[in-house]
Amino acid sequence: MRTLESLKRQILGAGELKSIVRTMKAMAAANIGQYESAVGSLVDYYTSISLGIVAYFNDKNIGPILEIEKLKDNSENSICAIVFGSDQGFVGQFNDTLTEFVSKSLLDLPGRKEVWTVGTRIPLLLTDIGLNVTKNFPLPNSIDVVTSLIGSILINVEESHSKGTLHEFYIFHNHAIPKAMYGPKSQRLLPLDEQWRQELTAIQWPSKKIPQVIGKNKNTLKALLSEYLFVTLFKACSESLASENYSRLAAMQRAEKNIEELLDDVNHTYHRLRQSTIDEELFDVVSGFEALKNMGLHKIAKP
């Protein structure tokens, strides 16, 4: 049975929870700004790097130097999925939606598969559906820490790729979608083969001037490819972090609405119970007064 004291505790607890939710909502809104700004800058930089590679391939004096990577006879193709999840809760279906997308996408890819994850929550979900999670990287808590994360991932990618233990790398993450908040997407990171080259050279040079490659050709391409891989992963991480905070902001807005409705209901209940208690006390006072009054009249009327 509800009492005034229990209702007071419930109102106090809901008020404290509402304060926490507001703080988390403000933090999510602030984080969205820095990650969206990073994504906007990366789009321009990604375009510049891609155009630099296109200029290299379009140079008439430069022949194709990228060879299609072929597996040795009887060797099994091995695929690595790099999945960007979340580190904290209160993100709705952020990780669940991505897990389902990764599972369906990997089913269509032939070969042995393993998964590298970013964030502490997504590995558990992927392991539960039977995927082999072999590496986990800490999720950055600000845009300043993303660079070190991407550097660490690229070192592991280079080691695995050079040893031949992994042949193909795919990136999976959530990204912002107008009117839908966010949604999952994937992109092939490696190998940079002829298929990748054909897709990239489909980009049109933005002017009528013929681009020229300055410096040693192979060194120039190596630098461009290094930046291409870096900015691709950096962009994916930034988009994921922005989407995570969009999801958290929406979750906090729903939580705040639910808390306000709960507070409204509890406050009404509290006031009704308090008024009922006051009415009962007044009724007891009036009843006592009437009883005393009747007793007095009875004594007066007694001969």
Coordinates of C-alpha atoms in Angstrom, one line a residue:
M1 CA 0.0 0.0 0.0
R2 CA 1.3 3.4 -0.9
T3 CA 2.0 5.8 1.9
L4 CA 2.9 9.5 1.9
E5 CA 6.5 8.6 2.8
S6 CA 6.9 6.1 0.0
L7 CA 5.5 8.6 -2.5
K8 CA 7.8 11.3 -1.2
R9 CA 10.8 8.9 -1.8
Q10 CA 9.5 8.1 -5.3
I11 CA 9.1 11.7 -6.2
L12 CA 12.6 12.5 -4.9
G13 CA 14.2 9.5 -6.8
A14 CA 12.4 10.5 -10.0
G15 CA 13.6 14.1 -9.7
E16 CA 17.2 12.9 -9.3
L17 CA 16.9 10.6 -12.2
K18 CA 15.4 13.4 -14.3
S19 CA 18.4 15.5 -13.5
I20 CA 20.8 12.8 -14.6
V21 CA 18.9 12.3 -17.8
R22 CA 19.0 16.0 -18.6
T23 CA 22.8 16.0 -18.1
M24 CA 23.3 13.0 -20.4
K25 CA 21.0 14.6 -23.0
A26 CA 23.1 17.8 -22.9
M27 CA 26.3 15.8 -23.2
A28 CA 25.0 13.8 -26.2
A29 CA 23.9 17.0 -27.9
A30 CA 27.3 18.6 -27.4
N31 CA 29.1 15.4 -28.7
I32 CA 27.0 15.4 -31.8
G33 CA 28.4 18.8 -32.8
Q34 CA 32.0 17.8 -32.6
Y35 CA 31.5 14.5 -34.5
E36 CA 29.3 16.0 -37.2
S37 CA 32.0 18.7 -37.7
A38 CA 34.6 16.0 -38.0
V39 CA 32.5 14.1 -40.5
G40 CA 32.0 17.2 -42.6
S41 CA 35.7 18.0 -42.8
L42 CA 36.5 14.3 -43.6
V43 CA 34.2 14.3 -46.5
D44 CA 36.1 17.1 -48.2
Y45 CA 39.5 15.5 -47.3
Y46 CA 38.3 12.1 -48.5
T47 CA 37.3 13.7 -51.8
S48 CA 40.7 15.3 -52.1
I49 CA 42.6 12.1 -51.5
S50 CA 40.4 10.2 -53.9
L51 CA 41.0 12.8 -56.6
G52 CA 44.7 12.5 -55.9
I53 CA 44.6 8.8 -56.6
V54 CA 42.5 9.4 -59.7
A55 CA 45.1 11.9 -60.9
Y56 CA 47.8 9.3 -60.4
F57 CA 45.9 6.6 -62.4
N58 CA 45.0 9.1 -65.2
D59 CA 48.6 10.1 -65.8
K60 CA 49.5 8.9 -69.2
N61 CA 53.1 8.0 -68.2
I62 CA 52.0 5.7 -65.4
G63 CA 50.8 2.2 -66.1
P64 CA 48.8 0.0 -63.8
I65 CA 50.9 -1.0 -60.8
L66 CA 48.2 -2.6 -58.7
E67 CA 47.9 -6.3 -59.3
I68 CA 44.8 -8.2 -58.5
E69 CA 45.5 -10.3 -55.4
K70 CA 45.0 -13.9 -56.0
L71 CA 44.9 -16.7 -53.5
K72 CA 47.2 -19.6 -53.6
D73 CA 45.8 -22.9 -54.8
N74 CA 43.8 -24.7 -52.2
S75 CA 44.0 -21.7 -49.8
E76 CA 40.8 -20.4 -48.2
N77 CA 39.7 -16.8 -48.5
S78 CA 39.7 -15.1 -45.1
I79 CA 37.5 -12.1 -44.3
C80 CA 37.8 -9.7 -41.4
A81 CA 34.9 -7.5 -40.4
I82 CA 35.8 -4.3 -38.4
V83 CA 32.7 -3.4 -36.5
F84 CA 32.2 0.0 -34.7
G85 CA 29.8 -0.4 -31.8
S86 CA 29.1 1.6 -28.6
D87 CA 30.9 1.6 -25.2
Q88 CA 28.0 2.9 -23.1
G89 CA 24.3 2.0 -22.7
F90 CA 21.2 4.1 -23.3
V91 CA 21.5 3.9 -27.1
G92 CA 18.3 2.0 -27.9
Q93 CA 18.7 -0.5 -30.7
F94 CA 22.1 0.9 -31.9
N95 CA 24.1 -2.3 -31.3
D96 CA 21.3 -4.7 -32.0
T97 CA 20.5 -3.3 -35.4
L98 CA 24.2 -3.3 -36.4
T99 CA 24.7 -6.9 -35.2
E100 CA 21.8 -8.1 -37.3
F101 CA 23.2 -6.2 -40.3
V102 CA 26.7 -7.6 -39.9
S103 CA 25.3 -11.2 -39.6
K104 CA 23.3 -10.9 -42.8
S105 CA 26.1 -9.2 -44.7
L106 CA 28.7 -11.8 -43.8
L107 CA 26.5 -14.7 -44.8
D108 CA 26.8 -13.5 -48.4
L109 CA 30.6 -13.5 -48.3
P110 CA 32.4 -16.8 -49.0
G111 CA 35.4 -17.8 -46.8
R112 CA 36.6 -18.0 -43.2
K113 CA 35.4 -15.0 -41.2
E114 CA 36.6 -13.3 -38.0
V115 CA 35.5 -10.0 -36.4
W116 CA 37.4 -7.1 -34.9
T117 CA 35.2 -4.8 -32.7
V118 CA 35.4 -1.3 -31.4
G119 CA 33.5 -0.8 -28.1
T120 CA 32.7 -3.1 -25.2
R121 CA 29.0 -3.9 -25.9
I122 CA 29.0 -5.1 -29.5
P123 CA 31.4 -8.1 -29.0
L124 CA 28.9 -9.8 -26.7
L125 CA 26.1 -9.5 -29.2
L126 CA 28.3 -10.8 -32.1
T127 CA 29.6 -13.7 -30.1
D128 CA 26.0 -14.7 -29.1
I129 CA 25.1 -15.1 -32.8
G130 CA 28.1 -17.3 -33.4
L131 CA 30.7 -14.9 -34.9
N132 CA 34.3 -15.3 -34.1
V133 CA 35.5 -12.0 -32.3
T134 CA 39.3 -12.1 -32.2
K135 CA 40.2 -8.5 -31.4
N136 CA 38.6 -5.6 -29.5
F137 CA 39.6 -2.0 -29.4
P138 CA 38.6 0.7 -26.9
L139 CA 36.1 3.2 -28.2
P140 CA 37.3 6.9 -28.2
N141 CA 35.5 9.2 -25.8
S142 CA 36.4 12.3 -27.9
I143 CA 37.4 13.2 -31.4
D144 CA 41.0 13.8 -30.3
V145 CA 41.5 10.1 -29.4
V146 CA 40.2 8.7 -32.7
T147 CA 43.6 9.2 -34.4
S148 CA 45.3 6.8 -32.1
L149 CA 42.5 4.2 -32.4
I150 CA 42.7 4.3 -36.2
G151 CA 46.5 4.0 -36.1
S152 CA 46.2 0.9 -33.9
I153 CA 43.7 -0.7 -36.2
L154 CA 45.8 0.0 -39.3
I155 CA 48.9 -1.6 -37.7
N156 CA 46.9 -4.8 -37.0
V157 CA 45.5 -4.7 -40.6
E158 CA 48.9 -4.4 -42.1
E159 CA 50.3 -7.2 -40.0
S160 CA 47.5 -9.6 -40.8
H161 CA 47.4 -8.7 -44.5
S162 CA 51.2 -9.0 -45.0
K163 CA 51.2 -12.4 -43.2
G164 CA 48.4 -13.6 -45.4
T165 CA 46.2 -14.6 -42.5
L166 CA 43.5 -12.2 -43.6
H167 CA 42.8 -11.2 -47.2
E168 CA 39.7 -9.0 -47.2
F169 CA 38.7 -6.3 -44.8
Y170 CA 35.2 -4.8 -44.4
I171 CA 34.0 -1.9 -42.2
F172 CA 30.6 -2.0 -40.5
H173 CA 29.1 0.9 -38.6
N174 CA 26.1 3.1 -38.2
H175 CA 25.7 6.5 -39.9
A176 CA 23.3 9.3 -39.8
I177 CA 20.2 9.1 -42.0
P178 CA 17.8 12.0 -42.5
K179 CA 14.4 11.3 -40.9
A180 CA 15.6 7.9 -39.6
M181 CA 18.3 9.1 -37.2
Y182 CA 20.8 6.4 -38.1
G183 CA 21.2 3.1 -40.0
P184 CA 23.9 0.5 -40.7
K185 CA 26.3 0.6 -43.6
S186 CA 29.3 -1.4 -44.8
Q187 CA 32.4 -0.7 -47.0
R188 CA 35.2 -2.8 -48.3
L189 CA 38.6 -1.5 -47.0
L190 CA 41.0 -4.1 -48.6
P191 CA 42.2 -5.3 -51.0
L192 CA 42.9 -2.3 -53.2
D193 CA 42.6 -4.4 -56.3
E194 CA 41.5 -3.8 -59.9
Q195 CA 37.9 -3.7 -58.8
W196 CA 38.6 -0.9 -56.3
R197 CA 40.6 0.9 -58.9
Q198 CA 37.8 0.8 -61.5
E199 CA 35.3 2.1 -58.9
L200 CA 37.6 4.9 -57.9
T201 CA 38.5 6.1 -61.4
A202 CA 34.8 6.5 -62.1
I203 CA 35.2 9.7 -60.2
Q204 CA 35.3 12.6 -62.7
W205 CA 38.1 15.2 -62.4
P206 CA 36.3 18.5 -61.3
S207 CA 38.0 20.7 -64.0
K208 CA 39.2 20.6 -67.6
K209 CA 42.8 21.0 -66.5
I210 CA 44.9 17.8 -66.7
P211 CA 46.3 16.9 -63.3
Q212 CA 50.0 16.3 -63.0
V213 CA 51.8 14.0 -60.5
I214 CA 54.7 15.6 -58.8
G215 CA 57.5 13.6 -57.2
K216 CA 58.4 9.9 -57.4
N217 CA 55.4 8.0 -58.6
K218 CA 55.4 5.0 -56.3
N219 CA 56.1 7.2 -53.2
T220 CA 53.3 9.5 -54.2
L221 CA 50.8 6.6 -54.6
K222 CA 52.0 5.0 -51.3
A223 CA 51.4 8.2 -49.4
L224 CA 47.9 8.7 -51.1
L225 CA 46.9 5.1 -50.3
S226 CA 48.0 5.4 -46.7
E227 CA 45.9 8.5 -46.3
Y228 CA 43.0 6.9 -48.1
L229 CA 42.9 3.9 -45.6
F230 CA 43.3 6.3 -42.7
V231 CA 40.6 8.7 -43.6
T232 CA 38.2 5.8 -44.6
L233 CA 38.5 4.3 -41.1
F234 CA 38.5 7.8 -39.4
K235 CA 35.3 8.7 -41.3
A236 CA 33.6 5.5 -40.3
C237 CA 34.5 5.9 -36.6
S238 CA 33.3 9.5 -36.6
E239 CA 30.0 8.7 -38.3
S240 CA 29.5 5.8 -35.8
L241 CA 30.2 8.1 -32.8
A242 CA 27.8 10.8 -34.2
S243 CA 25.1 8.1 -34.7
E244 CA 25.6 6.8 -31.2
N245 CA 25.0 10.2 -29.7
Y246 CA 22.0 10.7 -31.9
S247 CA 20.6 7.5 -30.5
R248 CA 21.5 8.4 -26.9
L249 CA 19.9 11.8 -27.3
A250 CA 16.7 10.2 -28.6
A251 CA 16.7 7.7 -25.7
M252 CA 17.2 10.4 -23.2
Q253 CA 14.4 12.4 -24.6
R254 CA 12.1 9.4 -24.3
A255 CA 13.3 8.8 -20.8
E256 CA 12.7 12.4 -19.8
K257 CA 9.2 12.2 -21.2
N258 CA 8.5 9.0 -19.3
I259 CA 9.9 10.5 -16.0
E260 CA 7.8 13.6 -16.4
E261 CA 4.7 11.4 -16.9
L262 CA 5.6 9.3 -13.9
L263 CA 6.2 12.5 -11.7
D264 CA 2.9 13.9 -12.8
D265 CA 1.1 10.6 -11.9
V266 CA 2.9 10.3 -8.5
N267 CA 2.4 13.9 -7.6
H268 CA -1.3 13.6 -8.3
T269 CA -1.4 10.4 -6.2
Y270 CA 0.5 12.1 -3.4
H271 CA -1.8 15.1 -3.3
R272 CA -4.9 12.9 -3.4
L273 CA -3.6 10.8 -0.6
R274 CA -2.5 13.8 1.4
Q275 CA -5.9 15.4 1.0
S276 CA -7.5 12.2 2.0
T277 CA -5.4 12.0 5.1
I278 CA -6.2 15.6 6.0
D279 CA -9.9 14.9 5.4
E280 CA -9.7 11.8 7.7
E281 CA -8.0 13.8 10.4
L282 CA -10.6 16.6 10.1
F283 CA -13.3 14.0 10.2
D284 CA -11.8 12.5 13.4
V285 CA -11.6 16.0 15.0
V286 CA -15.1 16.8 14.1
S287 CA -16.4 13.4 15.2
G288 CA -14.5 13.9 18.5
F289 CA -15.9 17.3 19.0
E290 CA -19.4 16.1 18.3
A291 CA -18.9 13.3 20.7
L292 CA -17.7 15.6 23.5
K293 CA -20.5 18.1 22.7
N294 CA -23.1 15.4 23.0
M295 CA -21.5 14.2 26.2
G296 CA -21.7 17.7 27.6
L297 CA -25.3 18.2 26.6
H298 CA -26.2 14.8 28.2
K299 CA -24.6 15.9 31.5
I300 CA -26.5 19.2 31.5
A301 CA -29.8 17.5 30.7
K302 CA -29.3 14.9 33.4
P303 CA -31.3 15.9 36.6

